[in-house]
PDB file of C-alpha atoms in Angstrom:
ATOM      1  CA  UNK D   1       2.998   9.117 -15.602  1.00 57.00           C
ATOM      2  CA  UNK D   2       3.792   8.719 -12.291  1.00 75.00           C
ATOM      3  CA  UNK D   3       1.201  10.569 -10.180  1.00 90.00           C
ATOM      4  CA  UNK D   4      -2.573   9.886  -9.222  1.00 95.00           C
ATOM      5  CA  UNK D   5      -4.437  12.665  -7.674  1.00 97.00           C
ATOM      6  CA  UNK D   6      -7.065  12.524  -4.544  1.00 97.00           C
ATOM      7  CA  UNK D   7      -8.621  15.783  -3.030  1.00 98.00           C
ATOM      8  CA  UNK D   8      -7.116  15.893   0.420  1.00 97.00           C
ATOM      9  CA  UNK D   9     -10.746  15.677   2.557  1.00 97.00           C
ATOM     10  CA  UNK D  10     -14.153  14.706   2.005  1.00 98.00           C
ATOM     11  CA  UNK D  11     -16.819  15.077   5.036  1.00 97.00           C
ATOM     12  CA  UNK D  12     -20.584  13.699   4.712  1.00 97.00           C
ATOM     13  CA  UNK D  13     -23.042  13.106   7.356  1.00 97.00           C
ATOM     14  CA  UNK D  14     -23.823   9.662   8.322  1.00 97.00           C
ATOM     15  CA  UNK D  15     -26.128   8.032   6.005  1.00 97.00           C
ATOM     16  CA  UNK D  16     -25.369  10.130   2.938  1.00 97.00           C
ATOM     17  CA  UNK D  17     -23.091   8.768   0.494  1.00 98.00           C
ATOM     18  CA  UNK D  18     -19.359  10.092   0.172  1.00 98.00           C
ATOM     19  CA  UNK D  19     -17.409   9.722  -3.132  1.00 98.00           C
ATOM     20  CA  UNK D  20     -13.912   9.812  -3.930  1.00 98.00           C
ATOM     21  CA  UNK D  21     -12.489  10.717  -6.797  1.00 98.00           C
ATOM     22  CA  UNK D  22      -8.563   9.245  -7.697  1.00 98.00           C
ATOM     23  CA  UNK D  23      -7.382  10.932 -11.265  1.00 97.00           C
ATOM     24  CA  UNK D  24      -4.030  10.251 -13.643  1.00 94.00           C
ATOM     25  CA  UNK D  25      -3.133   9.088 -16.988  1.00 91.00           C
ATOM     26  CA  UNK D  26      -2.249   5.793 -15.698  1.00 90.00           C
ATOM     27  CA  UNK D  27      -5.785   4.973 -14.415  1.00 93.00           C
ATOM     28  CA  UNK D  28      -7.315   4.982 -18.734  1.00 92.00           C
ATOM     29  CA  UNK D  29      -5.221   1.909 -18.940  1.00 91.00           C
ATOM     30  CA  UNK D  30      -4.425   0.196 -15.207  1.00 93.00           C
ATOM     31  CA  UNK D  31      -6.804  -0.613 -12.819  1.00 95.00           C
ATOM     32  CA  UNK D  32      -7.196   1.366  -9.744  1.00 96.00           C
ATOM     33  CA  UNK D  33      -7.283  -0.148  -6.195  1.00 97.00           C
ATOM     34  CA  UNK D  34      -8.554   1.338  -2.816  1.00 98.00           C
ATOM     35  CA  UNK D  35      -7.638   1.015   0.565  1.00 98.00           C
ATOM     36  CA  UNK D  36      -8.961   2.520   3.782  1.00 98.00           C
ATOM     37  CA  UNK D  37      -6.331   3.292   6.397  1.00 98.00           C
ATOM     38  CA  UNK D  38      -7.184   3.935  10.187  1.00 96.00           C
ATOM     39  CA  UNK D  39      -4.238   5.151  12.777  1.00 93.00           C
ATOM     40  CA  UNK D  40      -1.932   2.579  14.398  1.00 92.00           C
ATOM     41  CA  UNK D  41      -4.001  -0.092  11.802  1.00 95.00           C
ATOM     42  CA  UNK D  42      -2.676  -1.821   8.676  1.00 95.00           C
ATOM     43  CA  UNK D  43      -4.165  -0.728   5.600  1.00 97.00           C
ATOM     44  CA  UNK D  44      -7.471  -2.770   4.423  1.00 97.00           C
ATOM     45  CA  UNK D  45      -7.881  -3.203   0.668  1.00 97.00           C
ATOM     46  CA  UNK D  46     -11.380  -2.215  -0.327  1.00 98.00           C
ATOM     47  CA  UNK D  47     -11.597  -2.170  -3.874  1.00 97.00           C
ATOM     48  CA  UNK D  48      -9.459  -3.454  -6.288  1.00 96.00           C
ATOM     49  CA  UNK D  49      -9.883  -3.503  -9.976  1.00 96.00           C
ATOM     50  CA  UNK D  50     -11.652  -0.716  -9.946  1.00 97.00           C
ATOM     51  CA  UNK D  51     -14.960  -1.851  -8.889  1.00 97.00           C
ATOM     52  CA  UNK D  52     -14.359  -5.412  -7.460  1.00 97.00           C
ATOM     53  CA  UNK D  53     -14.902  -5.868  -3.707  1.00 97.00           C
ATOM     54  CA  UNK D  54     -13.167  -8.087  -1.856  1.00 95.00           C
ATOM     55  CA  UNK D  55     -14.652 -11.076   0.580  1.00 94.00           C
ATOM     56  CA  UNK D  56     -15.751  -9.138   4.021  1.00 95.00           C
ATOM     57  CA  UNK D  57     -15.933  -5.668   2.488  1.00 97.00           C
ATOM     58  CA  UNK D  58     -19.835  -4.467   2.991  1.00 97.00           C
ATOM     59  CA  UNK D  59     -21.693  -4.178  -0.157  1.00 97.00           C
ATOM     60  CA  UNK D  60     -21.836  -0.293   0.547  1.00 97.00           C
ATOM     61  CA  UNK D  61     -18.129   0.273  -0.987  1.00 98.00           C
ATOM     62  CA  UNK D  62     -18.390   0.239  -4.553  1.00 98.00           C
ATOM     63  CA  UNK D  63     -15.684   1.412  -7.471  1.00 98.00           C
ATOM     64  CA  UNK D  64     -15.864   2.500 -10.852  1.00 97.00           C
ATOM     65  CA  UNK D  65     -14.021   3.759 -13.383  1.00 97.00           C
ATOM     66  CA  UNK D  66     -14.336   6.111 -16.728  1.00 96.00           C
ATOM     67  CA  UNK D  67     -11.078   7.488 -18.499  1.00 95.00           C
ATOM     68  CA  UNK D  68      -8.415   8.493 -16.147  1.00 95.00           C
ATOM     69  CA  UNK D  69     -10.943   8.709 -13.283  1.00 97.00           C
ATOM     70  CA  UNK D  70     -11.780   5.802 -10.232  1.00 98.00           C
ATOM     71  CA  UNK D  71     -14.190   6.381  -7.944  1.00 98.00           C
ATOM     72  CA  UNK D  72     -14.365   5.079  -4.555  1.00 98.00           C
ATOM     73  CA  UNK D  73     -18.267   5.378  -3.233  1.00 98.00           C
ATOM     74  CA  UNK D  74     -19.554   5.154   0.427  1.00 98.00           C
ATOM     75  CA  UNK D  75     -23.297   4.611   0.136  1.00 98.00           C
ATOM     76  CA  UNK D  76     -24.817   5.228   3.718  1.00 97.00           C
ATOM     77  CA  UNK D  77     -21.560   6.099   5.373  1.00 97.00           C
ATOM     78  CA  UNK D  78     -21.399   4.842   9.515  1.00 97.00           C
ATOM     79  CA  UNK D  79     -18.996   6.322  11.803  1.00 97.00           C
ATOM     80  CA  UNK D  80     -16.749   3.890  11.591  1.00 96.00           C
ATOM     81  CA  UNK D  81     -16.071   4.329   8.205  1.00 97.00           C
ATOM     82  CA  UNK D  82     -13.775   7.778   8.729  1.00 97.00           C
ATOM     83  CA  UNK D  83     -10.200   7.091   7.624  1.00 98.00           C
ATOM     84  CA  UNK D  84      -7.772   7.536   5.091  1.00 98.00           C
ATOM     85  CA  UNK D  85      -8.291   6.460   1.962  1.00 98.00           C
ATOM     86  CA  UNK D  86      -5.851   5.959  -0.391  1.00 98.00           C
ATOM     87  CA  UNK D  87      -5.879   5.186  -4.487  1.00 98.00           C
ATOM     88  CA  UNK D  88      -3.188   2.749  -6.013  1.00 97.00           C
ATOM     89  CA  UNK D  89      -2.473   1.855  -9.408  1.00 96.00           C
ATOM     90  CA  UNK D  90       0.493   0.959 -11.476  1.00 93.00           C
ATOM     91  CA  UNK D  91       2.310   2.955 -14.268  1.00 88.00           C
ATOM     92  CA  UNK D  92       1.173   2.318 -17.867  1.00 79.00           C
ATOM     93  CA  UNK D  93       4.270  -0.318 -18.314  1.00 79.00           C
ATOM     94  CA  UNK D  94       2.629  -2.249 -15.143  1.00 75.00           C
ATOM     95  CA  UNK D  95       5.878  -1.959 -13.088  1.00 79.00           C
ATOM     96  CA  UNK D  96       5.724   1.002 -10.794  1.00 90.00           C
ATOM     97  CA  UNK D  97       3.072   1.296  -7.986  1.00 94.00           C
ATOM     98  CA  UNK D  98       1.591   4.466  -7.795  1.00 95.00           C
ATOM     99  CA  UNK D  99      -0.281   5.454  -4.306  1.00 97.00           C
ATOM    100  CA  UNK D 100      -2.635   8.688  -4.446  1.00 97.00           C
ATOM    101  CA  UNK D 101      -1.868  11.236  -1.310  1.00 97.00           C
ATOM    102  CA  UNK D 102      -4.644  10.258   0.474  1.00 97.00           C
ATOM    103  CA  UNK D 103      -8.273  11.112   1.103  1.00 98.00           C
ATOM    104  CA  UNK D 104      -9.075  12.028   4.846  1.00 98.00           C
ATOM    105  CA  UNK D 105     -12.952  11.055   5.130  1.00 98.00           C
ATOM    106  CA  UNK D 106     -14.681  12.609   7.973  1.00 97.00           C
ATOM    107  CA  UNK D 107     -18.187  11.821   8.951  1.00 97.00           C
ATOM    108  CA  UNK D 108     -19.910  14.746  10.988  1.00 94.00           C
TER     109      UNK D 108
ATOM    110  CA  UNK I   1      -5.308 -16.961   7.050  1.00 89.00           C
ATOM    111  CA  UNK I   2      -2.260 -15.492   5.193  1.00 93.00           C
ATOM    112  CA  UNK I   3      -0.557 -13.596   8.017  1.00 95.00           C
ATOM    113  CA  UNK I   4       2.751 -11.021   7.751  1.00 96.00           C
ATOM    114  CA  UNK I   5       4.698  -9.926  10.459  1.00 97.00           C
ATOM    115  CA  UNK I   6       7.902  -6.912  10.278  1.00 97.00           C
ATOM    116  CA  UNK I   7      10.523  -7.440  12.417  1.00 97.00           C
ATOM    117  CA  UNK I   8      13.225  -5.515  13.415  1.00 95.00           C
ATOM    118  CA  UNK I   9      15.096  -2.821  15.223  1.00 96.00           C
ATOM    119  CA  UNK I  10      13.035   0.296  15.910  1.00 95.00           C
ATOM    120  CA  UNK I  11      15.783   3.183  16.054  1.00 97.00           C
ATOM    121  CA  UNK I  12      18.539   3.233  13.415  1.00 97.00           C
ATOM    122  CA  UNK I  13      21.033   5.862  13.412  1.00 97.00           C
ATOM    123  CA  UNK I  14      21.922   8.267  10.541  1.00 97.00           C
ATOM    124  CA  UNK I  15      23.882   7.036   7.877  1.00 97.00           C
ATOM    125  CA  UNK I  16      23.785   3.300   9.340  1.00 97.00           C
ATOM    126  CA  UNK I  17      21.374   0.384   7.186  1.00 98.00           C
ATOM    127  CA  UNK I  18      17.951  -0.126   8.236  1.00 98.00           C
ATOM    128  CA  UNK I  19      17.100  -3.788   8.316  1.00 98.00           C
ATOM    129  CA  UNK I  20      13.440  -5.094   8.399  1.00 98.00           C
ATOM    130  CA  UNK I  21      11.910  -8.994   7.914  1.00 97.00           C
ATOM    131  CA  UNK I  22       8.434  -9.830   7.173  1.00 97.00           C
ATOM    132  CA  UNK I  23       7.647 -13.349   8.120  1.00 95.00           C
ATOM    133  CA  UNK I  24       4.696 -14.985   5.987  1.00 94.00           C
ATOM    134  CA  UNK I  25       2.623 -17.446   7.857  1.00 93.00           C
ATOM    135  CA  UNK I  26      -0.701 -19.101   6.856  1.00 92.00           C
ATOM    136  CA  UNK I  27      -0.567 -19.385   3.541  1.00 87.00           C
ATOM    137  CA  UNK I  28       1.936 -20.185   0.144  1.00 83.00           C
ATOM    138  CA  UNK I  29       4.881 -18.112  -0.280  1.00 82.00           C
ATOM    139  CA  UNK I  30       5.130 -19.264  -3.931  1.00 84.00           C
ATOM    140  CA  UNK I  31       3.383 -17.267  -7.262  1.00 85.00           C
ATOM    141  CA  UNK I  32       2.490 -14.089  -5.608  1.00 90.00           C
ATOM    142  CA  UNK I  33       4.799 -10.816  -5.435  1.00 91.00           C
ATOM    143  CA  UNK I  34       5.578  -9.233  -2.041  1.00 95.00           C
ATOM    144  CA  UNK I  35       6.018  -5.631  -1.250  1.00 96.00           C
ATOM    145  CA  UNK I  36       7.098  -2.944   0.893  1.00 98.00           C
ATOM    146  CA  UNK I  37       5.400   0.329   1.825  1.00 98.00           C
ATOM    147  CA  UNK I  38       6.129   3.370   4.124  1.00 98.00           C
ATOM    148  CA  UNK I  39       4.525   6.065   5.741  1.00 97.00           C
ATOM    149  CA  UNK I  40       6.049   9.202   6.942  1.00 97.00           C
ATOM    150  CA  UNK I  41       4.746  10.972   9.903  1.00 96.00           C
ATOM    151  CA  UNK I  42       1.805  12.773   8.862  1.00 94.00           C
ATOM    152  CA  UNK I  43       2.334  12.115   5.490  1.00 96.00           C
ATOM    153  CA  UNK I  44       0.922   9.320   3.130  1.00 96.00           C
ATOM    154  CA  UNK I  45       1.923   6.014   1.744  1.00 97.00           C
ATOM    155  CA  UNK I  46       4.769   5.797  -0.571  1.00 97.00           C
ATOM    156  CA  UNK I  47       5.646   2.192  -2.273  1.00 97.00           C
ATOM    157  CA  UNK I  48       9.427   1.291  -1.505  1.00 97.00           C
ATOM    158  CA  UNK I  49       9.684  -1.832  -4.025  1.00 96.00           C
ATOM    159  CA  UNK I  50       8.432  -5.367  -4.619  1.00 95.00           C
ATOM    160  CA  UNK I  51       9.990  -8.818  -5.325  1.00 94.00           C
ATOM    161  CA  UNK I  52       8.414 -12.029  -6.614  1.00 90.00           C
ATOM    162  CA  UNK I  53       8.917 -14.785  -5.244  1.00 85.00           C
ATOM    163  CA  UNK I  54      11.340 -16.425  -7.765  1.00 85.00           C
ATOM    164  CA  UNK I  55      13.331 -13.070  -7.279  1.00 87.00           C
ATOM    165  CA  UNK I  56      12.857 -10.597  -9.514  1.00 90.00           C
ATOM    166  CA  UNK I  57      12.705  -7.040  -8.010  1.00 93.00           C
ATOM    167  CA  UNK I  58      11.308  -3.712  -8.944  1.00 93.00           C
ATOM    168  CA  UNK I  59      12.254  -0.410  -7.112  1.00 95.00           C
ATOM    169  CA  UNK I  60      10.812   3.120  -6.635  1.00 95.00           C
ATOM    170  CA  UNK I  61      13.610   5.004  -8.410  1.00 93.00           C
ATOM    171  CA  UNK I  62      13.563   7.626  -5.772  1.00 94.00           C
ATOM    172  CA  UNK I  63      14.952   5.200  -3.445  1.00 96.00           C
ATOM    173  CA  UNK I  64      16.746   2.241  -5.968  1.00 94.00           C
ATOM    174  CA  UNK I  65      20.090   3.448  -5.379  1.00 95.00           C
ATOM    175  CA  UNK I  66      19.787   2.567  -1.460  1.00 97.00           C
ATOM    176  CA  UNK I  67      17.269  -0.341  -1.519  1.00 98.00           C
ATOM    177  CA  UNK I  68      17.638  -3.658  -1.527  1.00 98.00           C
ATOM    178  CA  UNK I  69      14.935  -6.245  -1.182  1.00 97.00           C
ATOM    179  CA  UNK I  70      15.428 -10.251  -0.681  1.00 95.00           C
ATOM    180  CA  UNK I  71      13.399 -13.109  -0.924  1.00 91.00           C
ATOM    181  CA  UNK I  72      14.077 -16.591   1.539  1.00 87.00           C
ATOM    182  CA  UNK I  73      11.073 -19.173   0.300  1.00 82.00           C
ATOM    183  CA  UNK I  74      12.637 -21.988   2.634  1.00 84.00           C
ATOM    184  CA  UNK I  75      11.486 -19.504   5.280  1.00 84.00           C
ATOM    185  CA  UNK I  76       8.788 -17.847   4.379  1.00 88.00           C
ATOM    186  CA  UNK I  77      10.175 -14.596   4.613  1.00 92.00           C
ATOM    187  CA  UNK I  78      11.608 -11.371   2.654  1.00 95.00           C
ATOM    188  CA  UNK I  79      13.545  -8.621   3.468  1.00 97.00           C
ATOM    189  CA  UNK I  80      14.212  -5.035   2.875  1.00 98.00           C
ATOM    190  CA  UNK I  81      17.330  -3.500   3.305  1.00 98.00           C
ATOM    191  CA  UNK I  82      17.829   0.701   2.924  1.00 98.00           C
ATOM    192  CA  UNK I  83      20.988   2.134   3.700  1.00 97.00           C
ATOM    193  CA  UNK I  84      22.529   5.704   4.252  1.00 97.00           C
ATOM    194  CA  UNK I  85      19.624   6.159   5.990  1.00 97.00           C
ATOM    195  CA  UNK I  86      18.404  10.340   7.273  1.00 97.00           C
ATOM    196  CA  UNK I  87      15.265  11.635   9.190  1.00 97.00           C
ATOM    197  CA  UNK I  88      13.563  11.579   6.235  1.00 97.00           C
ATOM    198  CA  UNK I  89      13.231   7.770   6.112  1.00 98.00           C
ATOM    199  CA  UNK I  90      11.700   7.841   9.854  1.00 98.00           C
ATOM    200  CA  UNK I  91       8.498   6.281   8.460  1.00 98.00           C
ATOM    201  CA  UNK I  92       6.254   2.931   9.916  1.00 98.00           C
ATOM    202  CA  UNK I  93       6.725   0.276   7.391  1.00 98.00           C
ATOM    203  CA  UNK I  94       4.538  -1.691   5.925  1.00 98.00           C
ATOM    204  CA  UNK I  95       5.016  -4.932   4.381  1.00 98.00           C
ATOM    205  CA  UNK I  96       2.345  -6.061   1.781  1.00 97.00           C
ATOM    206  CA  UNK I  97       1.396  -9.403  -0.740  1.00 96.00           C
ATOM    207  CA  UNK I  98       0.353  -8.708  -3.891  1.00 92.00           C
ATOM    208  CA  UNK I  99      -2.565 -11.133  -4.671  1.00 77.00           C
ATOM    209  CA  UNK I 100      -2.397 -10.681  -8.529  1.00 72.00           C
ATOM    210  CA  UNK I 101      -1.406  -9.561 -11.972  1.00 77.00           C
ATOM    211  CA  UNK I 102      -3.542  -6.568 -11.572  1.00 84.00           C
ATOM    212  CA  UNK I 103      -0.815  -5.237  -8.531  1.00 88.00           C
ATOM    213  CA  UNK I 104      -2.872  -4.802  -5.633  1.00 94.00           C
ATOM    214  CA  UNK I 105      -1.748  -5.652  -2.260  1.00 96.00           C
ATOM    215  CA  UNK I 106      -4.603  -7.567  -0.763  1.00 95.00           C
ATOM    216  CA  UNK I 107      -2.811  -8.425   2.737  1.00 96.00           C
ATOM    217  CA  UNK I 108      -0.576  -6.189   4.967  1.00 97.00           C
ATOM    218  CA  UNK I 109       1.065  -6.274   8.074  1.00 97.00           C
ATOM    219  CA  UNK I 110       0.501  -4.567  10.527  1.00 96.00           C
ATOM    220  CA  UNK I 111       3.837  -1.905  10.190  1.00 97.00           C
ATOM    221  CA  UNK I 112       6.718  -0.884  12.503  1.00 98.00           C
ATOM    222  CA  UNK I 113       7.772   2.483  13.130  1.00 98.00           C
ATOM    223  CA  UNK I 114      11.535   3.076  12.510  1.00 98.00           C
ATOM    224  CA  UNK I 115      12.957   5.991  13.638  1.00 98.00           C
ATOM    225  CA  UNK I 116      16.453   7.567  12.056  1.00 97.00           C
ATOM    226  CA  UNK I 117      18.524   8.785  14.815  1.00 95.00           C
ATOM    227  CA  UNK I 118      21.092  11.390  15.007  1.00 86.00           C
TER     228      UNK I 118
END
């Protein structure tokens, strides 16, 4: 398959933890990989393989994964964390990226 | 620091090519794959294709038949080529590495907005 699946919006108040859920047949055998997108910025990878963070990401952005589900988790979300985020993976032959539509996270 | 840098015109006209560069500074060209990504106006990311840096390419089969993507290691650059271009490829795009087996893209650029032209 071709297709992984975010809701289109998540809002939490600061402090509270925001989750964000990426689904598709692809994901029970590829990793998944997250980004956060702000306007007029490049794209930041967050996560990748499903729950591995890379150097500089805070230690409140955490992944995991269970079937054809990856979750992207905010723990104690700050302002500056509202964005786009956006799920990637591959398709089950490991040739053909696969971005999610995009998760608009608003903090109140 | 790995750094990547598009290049190239900002308004192409319908049915012309659209030509972009990304120059790769910083850091080995060699053993990683390098990508391109677009984003519509309001709308989210959509891969375009990939090449590694011996050559090999792989396409989004939505847009194979008009893509082509090239690789210069002398200068640490690759390009992407898309031709019989419409409004609907008005997009900002994105070139990407790919740090690893796993095919994430763990650097980008920082885009350029093309806009098709009538």
């Amino acid at each position: 398959s071709h297709e992984v699946t975010q809701p289109p919006s998540v809002s939490v108040s600061p402090g509270q933890t925001a989750r964000i859920t990426c689904s598709g047949d692809a994901l029970s055998k590829q990793y998944a990989h997250w980004y956060q997108h702000k306007a007029g910025q490049a794209p930041v990878l967050v996560i990748y393989k499903d729950t591995d963070r890379p150097s500089g990401i805070p230690e409140r952005f955490s992944g995991s994964s269970s079937g054809t589900i990856a979750t992207l988790t905010i723990s104690g979300v700050q302002a500056d964390d509202e964005a786009e985020y956006y799920c990637q993976s591959v398709d089950s032959n490991g040739s053909y990226v696969i971005f999610g539509g995009g998760t608009k996270l608003t903090v109140l | 620091q790995v750094h990547l840098q598009e290049s190239g015109p900002g308004l192409v006209k319908s049915s012309e090519t659209l030509s972009l560069t990304c120059i790769v500074s910083g850091g080995s060209f060699s053993g990683y794959f390098w990508g391109w990504i677009r984003q519509p106006p309001g709308k989210g990311l959509e891969w375009i294709g990939y090449i590694y840096s011996h050559g090999t390419t792989n396409y989004n089969s939505s847009l194979k038949s008009r893509v082509l993507i090239a690789v210069n290691t002398s200068k640490n650059h690759f390009s992407l080529s898309l031709n019989s271009v419409t409004a609907a490829d008005t997009a900002t795009y994105y070139c990407a590495r790919g740090g690893g087996s796993t095919w994430e893209f763990d650097i980008w650029g920082q885009g350029t907005l093309v806009t098709v032209s009538s």
